[in-house]
PDB file of C-alpha atoms in Angstrom:
ATOM      1  CA  MET J   1      18.706  11.303 -15.052  1.00 44.00           C
ATOM      2  CA  THR J   2      20.155  14.117 -17.202  1.00 44.00           C
ATOM      3  CA  GLU J   3      22.631  11.841 -18.963  1.00 45.00           C
ATOM      4  CA  VAL J   4      19.929   9.326 -19.773  1.00 42.00           C
ATOM      5  CA  THR J   5      17.447  11.842 -21.122  1.00 42.00           C
ATOM      6  CA  GLN J   6      20.041  13.518 -23.349  1.00 47.00           C
ATOM      7  CA  ASN J   7      20.207  10.362 -25.471  1.00 48.00           C
ATOM      8  CA  LEU J   8      16.448  10.328 -26.063  1.00 45.00           C
ATOM      9  CA  PRO J   9      14.561  11.975 -28.941  1.00 50.00           C
ATOM     10  CA  PRO J  10      13.263  15.459 -28.038  1.00 50.00           C
ATOM     11  CA  ILE J  11       9.652  14.397 -27.379  1.00 47.00           C
ATOM     12  CA  ARG J  12      10.782  11.366 -25.372  1.00 48.00           C
ATOM     13  CA  ARG J  13      13.213  13.556 -23.447  1.00 49.00           C
ATOM     14  CA  ARG J  14      10.404  15.945 -22.551  1.00 48.00           C
ATOM     15  CA  LEU J  15       8.185  13.085 -21.420  1.00 45.00           C
ATOM     16  CA  ALA J  16      10.946  11.667 -19.185  1.00 48.00           C
ATOM     17  CA  ARG J  17      11.629  15.058 -17.577  1.00 49.00           C
ATOM     18  CA  ASN J  18       7.949  15.686 -16.857  1.00 47.00           C
ATOM     19  CA  ARG J  19       7.497  12.208 -15.436  1.00 47.00           C
ATOM     20  CA  ALA J  20      10.465  12.696 -13.093  1.00 44.00           C
ATOM     21  CA  ARG J  21       9.098  16.080 -12.059  1.00 44.00           C
ATOM     22  CA  ASN J  22       5.744  14.495 -11.260  1.00 45.00           C
ATOM     23  CA  GLN J  23       7.183  11.743  -9.055  1.00 44.00           C
ATOM     24  CA  THR J  24       6.808  13.910  -5.976  1.00 42.00           C
ATOM     25  CA  GLY J  25       3.052  13.465  -6.263  1.00 46.00           C
ATOM     26  CA  SER J  26       3.122   9.668  -6.481  1.00 50.00           C
ATOM     27  CA  PHE J  27       2.438   7.370  -3.560  1.00 49.00           C
ATOM     28  CA  GLN J  28       5.386   6.611  -1.301  1.00 54.00           C
ATOM     29  CA  ILE J  29       5.250   3.805   1.264  1.00 53.00           C
ATOM     30  CA  PRO J  30       5.625   5.276   4.780  1.00 55.00           C
ATOM     31  CA  VAL J  31       8.268   3.746   7.047  1.00 54.00           C
ATOM     32  CA  TRP J  32       8.161   2.797  10.728  1.00 55.00           C
ATOM     33  CA  SER J  33      10.573   5.580  11.757  1.00 60.00           C
ATOM     34  CA  ASP J  34       8.143   8.234  10.472  1.00 65.00           C
ATOM     35  CA  ALA J  35       5.278   7.002  12.652  1.00 70.00           C
ATOM     36  CA  SER J  36       4.243   8.635  15.924  1.00 80.00           C
ATOM     37  CA  TRP J  37       3.655   6.583  19.053  1.00 82.00           C
ATOM     38  CA  ILE J  38      -0.105   6.393  18.518  1.00 86.00           C
ATOM     39  CA  VAL J  39       0.377   5.216  14.925  1.00 84.00           C
ATOM     40  CA  ARG J  40       2.782   2.547  16.135  1.00 87.00           C
ATOM     41  CA  ILE J  41       0.235   1.373  18.691  1.00 89.00           C
ATOM     42  CA  ALA J  42      -2.418   1.262  15.961  1.00 88.00           C
ATOM     43  CA  LEU J  43      -0.068  -0.760  13.729  1.00 88.00           C
ATOM     44  CA  LEU J  44       0.619  -3.257  16.509  1.00 91.00           C
ATOM     45  CA  VAL J  45      -3.077  -3.542  17.417  1.00 91.00           C
ATOM     46  CA  GLY J  46      -4.066  -4.009  13.777  1.00 89.00           C
ATOM     47  CA  LEU J  47      -1.359  -6.621  13.225  1.00 92.00           C
ATOM     48  CA  LEU J  48      -2.404  -8.499  16.368  1.00 93.00           C
ATOM     49  CA  LEU J  49      -6.060  -8.544  15.303  1.00 91.00           C
ATOM     50  CA  VAL J  50      -5.164  -9.754  11.809  1.00 90.00           C
ATOM     51  CA  LEU J  51      -2.986 -12.554  13.224  1.00 93.00           C
ATOM     52  CA  MET J  52      -5.753 -13.586  15.625  1.00 92.00           C
ATOM     53  CA  ALA J  53      -8.278 -13.676  12.789  1.00 90.00           C
ATOM     54  CA  LEU J  54      -5.999 -15.766  10.579  1.00 90.00           C
ATOM     55  CA  ALA J  55      -5.069 -18.165  13.381  1.00 91.00           C
ATOM     56  CA  ALA J  56      -8.609 -18.541  14.769  1.00 90.00           C
ATOM     57  CA  PRO J  57      -8.842 -22.339  14.224  1.00 90.00           C
ATOM     58  CA  TRP J  58      -5.606 -22.862  16.144  1.00 92.00           C
ATOM     59  CA  ILE J  59      -5.891 -20.414  19.047  1.00 91.00           C
ATOM     60  CA  ALA J  60      -9.614 -20.665  19.859  1.00 89.00           C
ATOM     61  CA  PRO J  61      -9.906 -22.860  22.966  1.00 90.00           C
ATOM     62  CA  PHE J  62     -13.437 -24.079  22.148  1.00 90.00           C
ATOM     63  CA  ASP J  63     -15.769 -24.613  19.224  1.00 90.00           C
ATOM     64  CA  PRO J  64     -17.480 -21.203  18.801  1.00 90.00           C
ATOM     65  CA  ASN J  65     -20.881 -22.846  18.334  1.00 89.00           C
ATOM     66  CA  ALA J  66     -20.568 -25.516  21.042  1.00 88.00           C
ATOM     67  CA  GLN J  67     -23.336 -25.044  23.618  1.00 88.00           C
ATOM     68  CA  SER J  68     -23.233 -25.967  27.307  1.00 86.00           C
ATOM     69  CA  LEU J  69     -26.350 -24.820  29.136  1.00 86.00           C
ATOM     70  CA  ILE J  70     -24.837 -25.792  32.469  1.00 88.00           C
ATOM     71  CA  SER J  71     -22.136 -23.179  31.849  1.00 86.00           C
ATOM     72  CA  ARG J  72     -24.383 -20.386  30.587  1.00 88.00           C
ATOM     73  CA  LEU J  73     -23.812 -16.759  31.622  1.00 88.00           C
ATOM     74  CA  ARG J  74     -20.538 -17.445  33.404  1.00 89.00           C
ATOM     75  CA  PRO J  75     -18.561 -14.228  34.072  1.00 88.00           C
ATOM     76  CA  PRO J  76     -14.963 -13.546  32.940  1.00 90.00           C
ATOM     77  CA  VAL J  77     -11.898 -14.485  34.949  1.00 85.00           C
ATOM     78  CA  GLY J  78     -11.634 -12.691  38.293  1.00 81.00           C
ATOM     79  CA  PHE J  79     -15.347 -12.744  39.053  1.00 84.00           C
ATOM     80  CA  GLU J  80     -17.382 -15.106  41.179  1.00 83.00           C
ATOM     81  CA  ARG J  81     -18.794 -18.161  39.333  1.00 84.00           C
ATOM     82  CA  TYR J  82     -15.940 -18.013  36.812  1.00 83.00           C
ATOM     83  CA  LYS J  83     -15.402 -21.354  35.083  1.00 85.00           C
ATOM     84  CA  ASP J  84     -11.909 -22.515  34.198  1.00 85.00           C
ATOM     85  CA  GLY J  85     -10.986 -21.992  30.559  1.00 84.00           C
ATOM     86  CA  PHE J  86     -13.673 -19.414  29.773  1.00 87.00           C
ATOM     87  CA  PHE J  87     -11.465 -16.351  30.274  1.00 88.00           C
ATOM     88  CA  PHE J  88     -13.999 -13.845  28.874  1.00 91.00           C
ATOM     89  CA  GLY J  89     -17.068 -15.660  30.146  1.00 89.00           C
ATOM     90  CA  THR J  90     -19.892 -17.411  28.327  1.00 91.00           C
ATOM     91  CA  ASP J  91     -23.084 -16.259  26.634  1.00 89.00           C
ATOM     92  CA  GLU J  92     -26.724 -17.190  27.163  1.00 88.00           C
ATOM     93  CA  LEU J  93     -26.182 -20.621  25.574  1.00 89.00           C
ATOM     94  CA  GLY J  94     -22.934 -21.410  27.358  1.00 89.00           C
ATOM     95  CA  ARG J  95     -20.730 -20.671  24.322  1.00 92.00           C
ATOM     96  CA  ASP J  96     -17.229 -19.334  24.918  1.00 92.00           C
ATOM     97  CA  ILE J  97     -17.107 -15.573  24.310  1.00 93.00           C
ATOM     98  CA  PHE J  98     -13.396 -15.546  23.467  1.00 92.00           C
ATOM     99  CA  SER J  99     -13.718 -18.254  20.816  1.00 92.00           C
ATOM    100  CA  ARG J 100     -16.744 -16.595  19.257  1.00 93.00           C
ATOM    101  CA  CYS J 101     -14.995 -13.207  19.230  1.00 92.00           C
ATOM    102  CA  ILE J 102     -12.004 -14.642  17.369  1.00 93.00           C
ATOM    103  CA  TYR J 103     -14.164 -16.338  14.751  1.00 92.00           C
ATOM    104  CA  GLY J 104     -16.456 -13.301  14.601  1.00 90.00           C
ATOM    105  CA  LEU J 105     -13.434 -11.068  14.046  1.00 91.00           C
ATOM    106  CA  ARG J 106     -12.311 -13.366  11.247  1.00 91.00           C
ATOM    107  CA  LEU J 107     -15.655 -13.191   9.438  1.00 90.00           C
ATOM    108  CA  THR J 108     -16.119  -9.464  10.051  1.00 88.00           C
ATOM    109  CA  PHE J 109     -12.625  -8.772   8.732  1.00 88.00           C
ATOM    110  CA  ALA J 110     -13.227 -10.936   5.648  1.00 89.00           C
ATOM    111  CA  LEU J 111     -16.561  -9.244   4.900  1.00 89.00           C
ATOM    112  CA  ALA J 112     -15.075  -5.756   5.314  1.00 89.00           C
ATOM    113  CA  LEU J 113     -12.098  -6.613   3.110  1.00 90.00           C
ATOM    114  CA  ALA J 114     -14.283  -8.134   0.385  1.00 91.00           C
ATOM    115  CA  GLY J 115     -16.682  -5.188   0.487  1.00 90.00           C
ATOM    116  CA  SER J 116     -13.832  -2.664   0.326  1.00 90.00           C
ATOM    117  CA  VAL J 117     -12.207  -4.397  -2.647  1.00 92.00           C
ATOM    118  CA  ILE J 118     -15.497  -4.623  -4.564  1.00 93.00           C
ATOM    119  CA  GLY J 119     -16.290  -0.972  -3.887  1.00 91.00           C
ATOM    120  CA  LEU J 120     -12.776  -0.001  -4.983  1.00 92.00           C
ATOM    121  CA  LEU J 121     -13.058  -1.936  -8.242  1.00 92.00           C
ATOM    122  CA  ILE J 122     -16.508  -0.546  -9.068  1.00 93.00           C
ATOM    123  CA  GLY J 123     -15.937   3.056  -8.052  1.00 91.00           C
ATOM    124  CA  GLY J 124     -12.318   3.262  -9.216  1.00 89.00           C
ATOM    125  CA  THR J 125     -13.105   1.851 -12.640  1.00 90.00           C
ATOM    126  CA  LEU J 126     -16.116   4.105 -13.151  1.00 91.00           C
ATOM    127  CA  GLY J 127     -14.279   7.180 -11.906  1.00 89.00           C
ATOM    128  CA  LEU J 128     -11.228   6.513 -14.095  1.00 86.00           C
ATOM    129  CA  THR J 129     -13.377   5.835 -17.164  1.00 87.00           C
ATOM    130  CA  ALA J 130     -15.619   8.854 -16.580  1.00 87.00           C
ATOM    131  CA  GLY J 131     -12.656  11.174 -16.138  1.00 85.00           C
ATOM    132  CA  ILE J 132     -10.962  10.042 -19.350  1.00 83.00           C
ATOM    133  CA  ILE J 133     -13.994   9.627 -21.635  1.00 84.00           C
ATOM    134  CA  GLY J 134     -16.022  12.575 -20.337  1.00 81.00           C
ATOM    135  CA  GLY J 135     -19.176  13.705 -22.113  1.00 84.00           C
ATOM    136  CA  VAL J 136     -22.499  11.969 -21.605  1.00 89.00           C
ATOM    137  CA  PHE J 137     -20.864   8.940 -19.962  1.00 88.00           C
ATOM    138  CA  GLU J 138     -19.268  11.133 -17.309  1.00 86.00           C
ATOM    139  CA  GLU J 139     -22.527  12.964 -16.658  1.00 89.00           C
ATOM    140  CA  GLY J 140     -24.365   9.666 -16.235  1.00 91.00           C
ATOM    141  CA  ILE J 141     -21.790   8.291 -13.793  1.00 89.00           C
ATOM    142  CA  MET J 142     -21.730  11.456 -11.712  1.00 90.00           C
ATOM    143  CA  GLY J 143     -25.528  11.516 -11.719  1.00 90.00           C
ATOM    144  CA  ALA J 144     -25.526   7.998 -10.278  1.00 89.00           C
ATOM    145  CA  VAL J 145     -22.968   9.129  -7.701  1.00 90.00           C
ATOM    146  CA  ASP J 146     -25.167  12.054  -6.646  1.00 89.00           C
ATOM    147  CA  ALA J 147     -28.190   9.754  -6.385  1.00 88.00           C
ATOM    148  CA  GLN J 148     -26.215   7.316  -4.225  1.00 87.00           C
ATOM    149  CA  ILE J 149     -25.129  10.119  -1.902  1.00 87.00           C
ATOM    150  CA  ALA J 150     -28.637  11.562  -1.663  1.00 87.00           C
ATOM    151  CA  ILE J 151     -30.164   8.300  -0.387  1.00 85.00           C
ATOM    152  CA  PRO J 152     -29.072   7.004   3.061  1.00 85.00           C
ATOM    153  CA  PHE J 153     -27.257   3.745   2.389  1.00 85.00           C
ATOM    154  CA  THR J 154     -28.840   2.033   5.384  1.00 83.00           C
ATOM    155  CA  LEU J 155     -32.209   2.227   3.602  1.00 85.00           C
ATOM    156  CA  ILE J 156     -30.659   0.758   0.445  1.00 86.00           C
ATOM    157  CA  ALA J 157     -29.086  -2.059   2.460  1.00 86.00           C
ATOM    158  CA  LEU J 158     -32.352  -2.828   4.244  1.00 84.00           C
ATOM    159  CA  LEU J 159     -34.205  -2.940   0.914  1.00 86.00           C
ATOM    160  CA  ILE J 160     -31.656  -5.288  -0.684  1.00 86.00           C
ATOM    161  CA  LEU J 161     -31.594  -7.612   2.333  1.00 84.00           C
ATOM    162  CA  ALA J 162     -35.403  -7.613   2.569  1.00 82.00           C
ATOM    163  CA  VAL J 163     -35.772  -8.585  -1.103  1.00 84.00           C
ATOM    164  CA  MET J 164     -32.809 -10.935  -1.572  1.00 84.00           C
ATOM    165  CA  GLY J 165     -32.445 -12.400   1.906  1.00 78.00           C
ATOM    166  CA  SER J 166     -29.586 -12.373   4.418  1.00 76.00           C
ATOM    167  CA  SER J 167     -27.226 -14.936   2.916  1.00 80.00           C
ATOM    168  CA  LEU J 168     -23.471 -14.466   3.025  1.00 82.00           C
ATOM    169  CA  ASN J 169     -23.263 -13.694  -0.707  1.00 85.00           C
ATOM    170  CA  VAL J 170     -25.966 -11.032  -0.450  1.00 86.00           C
ATOM    171  CA  MET J 171     -24.165  -9.523   2.528  1.00 87.00           C
ATOM    172  CA  ILE J 172     -20.934  -9.277   0.517  1.00 88.00           C
ATOM    173  CA  LEU J 173     -22.889  -7.627  -2.319  1.00 88.00           C
ATOM    174  CA  VAL J 174     -24.413  -5.045   0.028  1.00 89.00           C
ATOM    175  CA  LEU J 175     -21.062  -4.210   1.612  1.00 89.00           C
ATOM    176  CA  GLY J 176     -19.446  -4.029  -1.831  1.00 88.00           C
ATOM    177  CA  VAL J 177     -21.959  -1.491  -3.088  1.00 88.00           C
ATOM    178  CA  TYR J 178     -21.289   0.700  -0.044  1.00 89.00           C
ATOM    179  CA  GLY J 179     -18.783   3.495  -0.640  1.00 86.00           C
ATOM    180  CA  TRP J 180     -18.243   3.031  -4.390  1.00 90.00           C
ATOM    181  CA  GLU J 181     -19.400   6.596  -5.026  1.00 90.00           C
ATOM    182  CA  GLN J 182     -16.581   7.978  -2.882  1.00 90.00           C
ATOM    183  CA  TYR J 183     -13.994   6.137  -4.956  1.00 91.00           C
ATOM    184  CA  ALA J 184     -15.653   7.345  -8.160  1.00 91.00           C
ATOM    185  CA  ARG J 185     -15.675  11.000  -7.090  1.00 91.00           C
ATOM    186  CA  ILE J 186     -12.076  10.966  -5.852  1.00 90.00           C
ATOM    187  CA  VAL J 187     -10.652   9.140  -8.857  1.00 89.00           C
ATOM    188  CA  ARG J 188     -12.609  11.214 -11.368  1.00 89.00           C
ATOM    189  CA  ALA J 189     -11.431  14.472  -9.742  1.00 88.00           C
ATOM    190  CA  GLU J 190      -7.811  13.287  -9.734  1.00 86.00           C
ATOM    191  CA  VAL J 191      -8.041  12.176 -13.368  1.00 87.00           C
ATOM    192  CA  LYS J 192      -9.409  15.553 -14.443  1.00 86.00           C
ATOM    193  CA  LYS J 193      -6.521  17.265 -12.693  1.00 85.00           C
ATOM    194  CA  LEU J 194      -3.889  14.906 -14.083  1.00 83.00           C
ATOM    195  CA  LEU J 195      -5.142  15.259 -17.649  1.00 80.00           C
ATOM    196  CA  GLN J 196      -3.969  18.889 -17.553  1.00 81.00           C
ATOM    197  CA  MET J 197      -0.472  17.992 -16.352  1.00 81.00           C
ATOM    198  CA  PRO J 198       2.489  18.434 -18.728  1.00 82.00           C
ATOM    199  CA  PHE J 199       3.597  14.796 -18.536  1.00 78.00           C
ATOM    200  CA  VAL J 200       0.181  13.630 -19.809  1.00 76.00           C
ATOM    201  CA  GLU J 201       0.285  16.150 -22.637  1.00 76.00           C
ATOM    202  CA  ALA J 202       3.791  14.920 -23.470  1.00 81.00           C
ATOM    203  CA  ALA J 203       2.514  11.337 -23.511  1.00 76.00           C
ATOM    204  CA  ARG J 204      -0.226  12.336 -25.961  1.00 76.00           C
ATOM    205  CA  ALA J 205       2.339  14.097 -28.147  1.00 78.00           C
ATOM    206  CA  ALA J 206       4.481  10.947 -28.075  1.00 77.00           C
ATOM    207  CA  GLY J 207       1.571   9.001 -29.570  1.00 75.00           C
ATOM    208  CA  ALA J 208       0.264   7.234 -26.448  1.00 71.00           C
ATOM    209  CA  GLY J 209      -3.359   6.126 -26.697  1.00 72.00           C
ATOM    210  CA  PRO J 210      -6.066   6.671 -24.050  1.00 72.00           C
ATOM    211  CA  MET J 211      -5.612   3.181 -22.556  1.00 76.00           C
ATOM    212  CA  ARG J 212      -1.852   3.592 -22.183  1.00 78.00           C
ATOM    213  CA  ILE J 213      -2.257   7.061 -20.692  1.00 76.00           C
ATOM    214  CA  ALA J 214      -4.817   5.750 -18.207  1.00 76.00           C
ATOM    215  CA  LEU J 215      -2.824   2.710 -17.076  1.00 74.00           C
ATOM    216  CA  ARG J 216       0.721   3.991 -17.363  1.00 78.00           C
ATOM    217  CA  HIS J 217       0.544   7.672 -16.466  1.00 75.00           C
ATOM    218  CA  ILE J 218      -2.718   8.381 -14.617  1.00 80.00           C
ATOM    219  CA  LEU J 219      -3.462   5.265 -12.559  1.00 78.00           C
ATOM    220  CA  PRO J 220      -0.110   5.255 -10.667  1.00 78.00           C
ATOM    221  CA  ASN J 221      -0.751   8.852  -9.633  1.00 79.00           C
ATOM    222  CA  VAL J 222      -4.177   8.125  -8.118  1.00 82.00           C
ATOM    223  CA  VAL J 223      -2.889   5.296  -5.917  1.00 79.00           C
ATOM    224  CA  SER J 224      -2.336   7.719  -3.038  1.00 78.00           C
ATOM    225  CA  PRO J 225      -5.963   8.897  -2.574  1.00 83.00           C
ATOM    226  CA  ILE J 226      -7.245   5.389  -3.342  1.00 85.00           C
ATOM    227  CA  VAL J 227      -5.159   3.823  -0.564  1.00 82.00           C
ATOM    228  CA  VAL J 228      -6.319   6.444   1.913  1.00 81.00           C
ATOM    229  CA  GLN J 229      -9.974   6.055   0.943  1.00 86.00           C
ATOM    230  CA  PHE J 230      -9.640   2.259   1.160  1.00 88.00           C
ATOM    231  CA  THR J 231      -8.523   2.385   4.790  1.00 84.00           C
ATOM    232  CA  LEU J 232     -11.239   4.848   5.767  1.00 83.00           C
ATOM    233  CA  ASN J 233     -13.917   2.907   3.889  1.00 87.00           C
ATOM    234  CA  PHE J 234     -12.790  -0.342   5.526  1.00 88.00           C
ATOM    235  CA  SER J 235     -13.617   0.883   9.025  1.00 83.00           C
ATOM    236  CA  ASN J 236     -16.961   2.263   7.818  1.00 86.00           C
ATOM    237  CA  ILE J 237     -17.852  -1.137   6.368  1.00 88.00           C
ATOM    238  CA  VAL J 238     -16.962  -2.796   9.681  1.00 85.00           C
ATOM    239  CA  ILE J 239     -19.416  -0.475  11.419  1.00 84.00           C
ATOM    240  CA  LEU J 240     -22.069  -1.046   8.715  1.00 86.00           C
ATOM    241  CA  GLU J 241     -21.763  -4.826   9.002  1.00 84.00           C
ATOM    242  CA  SER J 242     -21.994  -4.565  12.774  1.00 81.00           C
ATOM    243  CA  THR J 243     -25.083  -2.369  12.474  1.00 83.00           C
ATOM    244  CA  LEU J 244     -26.870  -4.746  10.086  1.00 84.00           C
ATOM    245  CA  SER J 245     -25.943  -7.759  12.220  1.00 80.00           C
ATOM    246  CA  PHE J 246     -27.118  -5.904  15.324  1.00 78.00           C
ATOM    247  CA  LEU J 247     -30.497  -5.427  13.622  1.00 78.00           C
ATOM    248  CA  GLY J 248     -30.626  -9.137  12.770  1.00 76.00           C
ATOM    249  CA  LEU J 249     -30.201  -8.550   9.022  1.00 79.00           C
ATOM    250  CA  GLY J 250     -26.594  -9.652   8.698  1.00 76.00           C
ATOM    251  CA  VAL J 251     -25.060 -13.113   8.845  1.00 79.00           C
ATOM    252  CA  GLN J 252     -27.575 -15.410  10.468  1.00 79.00           C
ATOM    253  CA  PRO J 253     -27.029 -17.518  13.640  1.00 78.00           C
ATOM    254  CA  PRO J 254     -25.282 -19.589  14.770  1.00 82.00           C
ATOM    255  CA  THR J 255     -22.446 -18.061  12.708  1.00 83.00           C
ATOM    256  CA  ALA J 256     -20.877 -15.307  14.767  1.00 84.00           C
ATOM    257  CA  THR J 257     -19.851 -11.833  13.689  1.00 86.00           C
ATOM    258  CA  LEU J 258     -18.896  -9.076  16.089  1.00 87.00           C
ATOM    259  CA  GLY J 259     -22.062  -7.129  15.320  1.00 85.00           C
ATOM    260  CA  SER J 260     -24.357 -10.125  15.756  1.00 84.00           C
ATOM    261  CA  MET J 261     -22.748 -10.890  19.137  1.00 88.00           C
ATOM    262  CA  VAL J 262     -23.516  -7.371  20.304  1.00 87.00           C
ATOM    263  CA  GLY J 263     -27.046  -7.624  18.925  1.00 83.00           C
ATOM    264  CA  THR J 264     -27.907 -10.939  20.568  1.00 84.00           C
ATOM    265  CA  GLY J 265     -26.299  -9.943  23.859  1.00 86.00           C
ATOM    266  CA  ARG J 266     -28.118  -6.653  24.317  1.00 84.00           C
ATOM    267  CA  ASP J 267     -31.002  -8.379  26.113  1.00 85.00           C
ATOM    268  CA  TYR J 268     -28.568  -9.628  28.777  1.00 88.00           C
ATOM    269  CA  LEU J 269     -26.719  -6.326  29.213  1.00 86.00           C
ATOM    270  CA  PRO J 270     -27.999  -5.622  32.778  1.00 87.00           C
ATOM    271  CA  THR J 271     -27.112  -9.091  34.113  1.00 88.00           C
ATOM    272  CA  ALA J 272     -24.241 -10.231  31.835  1.00 89.00           C
ATOM    273  CA  PRO J 273     -22.619  -7.143  30.305  1.00 90.00           C
ATOM    274  CA  TRP J 274     -19.535  -9.066  29.157  1.00 90.00           C
ATOM    275  CA  ILE J 275     -21.562 -10.617  26.345  1.00 91.00           C
ATOM    276  CA  VAL J 276     -21.789  -7.156  24.747  1.00 91.00           C
ATOM    277  CA  LEU J 277     -18.662  -5.436  26.058  1.00 92.00           C
ATOM    278  CA  VAL J 278     -16.112  -7.956  24.774  1.00 92.00           C
ATOM    279  CA  PRO J 279     -17.167  -7.959  21.067  1.00 91.00           C
ATOM    280  CA  ALA J 280     -17.844  -4.197  21.253  1.00 90.00           C
ATOM    281  CA  ALA J 281     -14.281  -3.678  22.494  1.00 92.00           C
ATOM    282  CA  VAL J 282     -12.933  -5.715  19.572  1.00 91.00           C
ATOM    283  CA  ILE J 283     -14.955  -3.574  17.122  1.00 89.00           C
ATOM    284  CA  LEU J 284     -13.584  -0.448  18.809  1.00 90.00           C
ATOM    285  CA  LEU J 285      -9.976  -1.673  18.567  1.00 91.00           C
ATOM    286  CA  LEU J 286     -10.373  -2.666  14.920  1.00 89.00           C
ATOM    287  CA  THR J 287     -11.928   0.623  13.820  1.00 87.00           C
ATOM    288  CA  PHE J 288      -9.446   2.577  15.946  1.00 88.00           C
ATOM    289  CA  ALA J 289      -6.471   0.887  14.292  1.00 89.00           C
ATOM    290  CA  VAL J 290      -7.813   1.316  10.761  1.00 86.00           C
ATOM    291  CA  GLN J 291      -8.836   4.960  11.261  1.00 83.00           C
ATOM    292  CA  ILE J 292      -5.471   5.936  12.770  1.00 86.00           C
ATOM    293  CA  LEU J 293      -3.623   4.201   9.942  1.00 83.00           C
ATOM    294  CA  GLY J 294      -5.902   5.872   7.393  1.00 78.00           C
ATOM    295  CA  ASP J 295      -5.190   9.325   8.831  1.00 78.00           C
ATOM    296  CA  TRP J 296      -1.449   8.566   8.828  1.00 81.00           C
ATOM    297  CA  LEU J 297      -1.505   7.425   5.217  1.00 76.00           C
ATOM    298  CA  ARG J 298      -3.489  10.519   4.260  1.00 71.00           C
ATOM    299  CA  ASP J 299      -0.862  12.773   5.848  1.00 71.00           C
ATOM    300  CA  LYS J 300       1.983  10.894   4.183  1.00 69.00           C
ATOM    301  CA  ALA J 301       0.237  10.909   0.816  1.00 62.00           C
ATOM    302  CA  ASP J 302      -0.401  14.681   0.882  1.00 55.00           C
ATOM    303  CA  VAL J 303       2.320  16.276  -1.239  1.00 48.00           C
ATOM    304  CA  ARG J 304       1.893  19.641   0.460  1.00 42.00           C
ATOM    305  CA  LEU J 305       2.550  18.143   3.894  1.00 47.00           C
ATOM    306  CA  ARG J 306       5.542  16.121   2.641  1.00 50.00           C
ATOM    307  CA  SER J 307       7.159  19.178   1.130  1.00 46.00           C
ATOM    308  CA  ARG J 308       7.242  21.123   4.403  1.00 46.00           C
TER     309      ARG J 308
END
């Protein structure tokens, strides 16, 4: 690095040195050997759930919406009245619980991923822009963030769904709006801190404009907190979607999501608890895997912990 920088003009040499010095704060991809046993279990569980969701049309033994009233409320394998092929039992309409869980996992995962990406784009863009521009624009954005935090999001979601309906597109919109303020606050705080760093000042002295500074020097250094917040927000969106579907305001029947399966099965909990327990267990495994991975990424992304 020293030989290369010696051939650069003085201002370019300074910029290169400061950028190299700042690399310790950039995001580094964790490796398998650094993971503890619980993180490895979470990785395997998360990978298994993702593969099941992607391969749902090929591994589901039955049509998730196919009804068979003669086979209704059959228990899982190992219990009396078990019916061959329905390993996790059937629901009140005779639909296979396992098939509906796989398809429900697929839709829940897709909704959570779409909502997380939309929230990241909205909040990250606003936070980055507010931090760089500052002034009245920054005050307006942060005022909107404070207003979003002050109002419980469940009330906002209920209002949007009551006015616009419970279609799939509206559901994606609601989930996308959730959590954007967290991205905005984190990114804006990181931008304010990075703007005082020597490598950004060197970039300004080298003639870099605001857009180049934002994309080339600031954005790569906020990847770490963004990745961590994305994983944590993902599990929160899964729980939010399950809550709205449980209340009957999510994706409408007969399309299955994990939350809607829990919601429709609660009336049969005393006599057929498997209708609720199976999708609830899938929700638990999914949120467990994402939360453990989010905590791991947060620890790996923390420069102070990496330097010990």
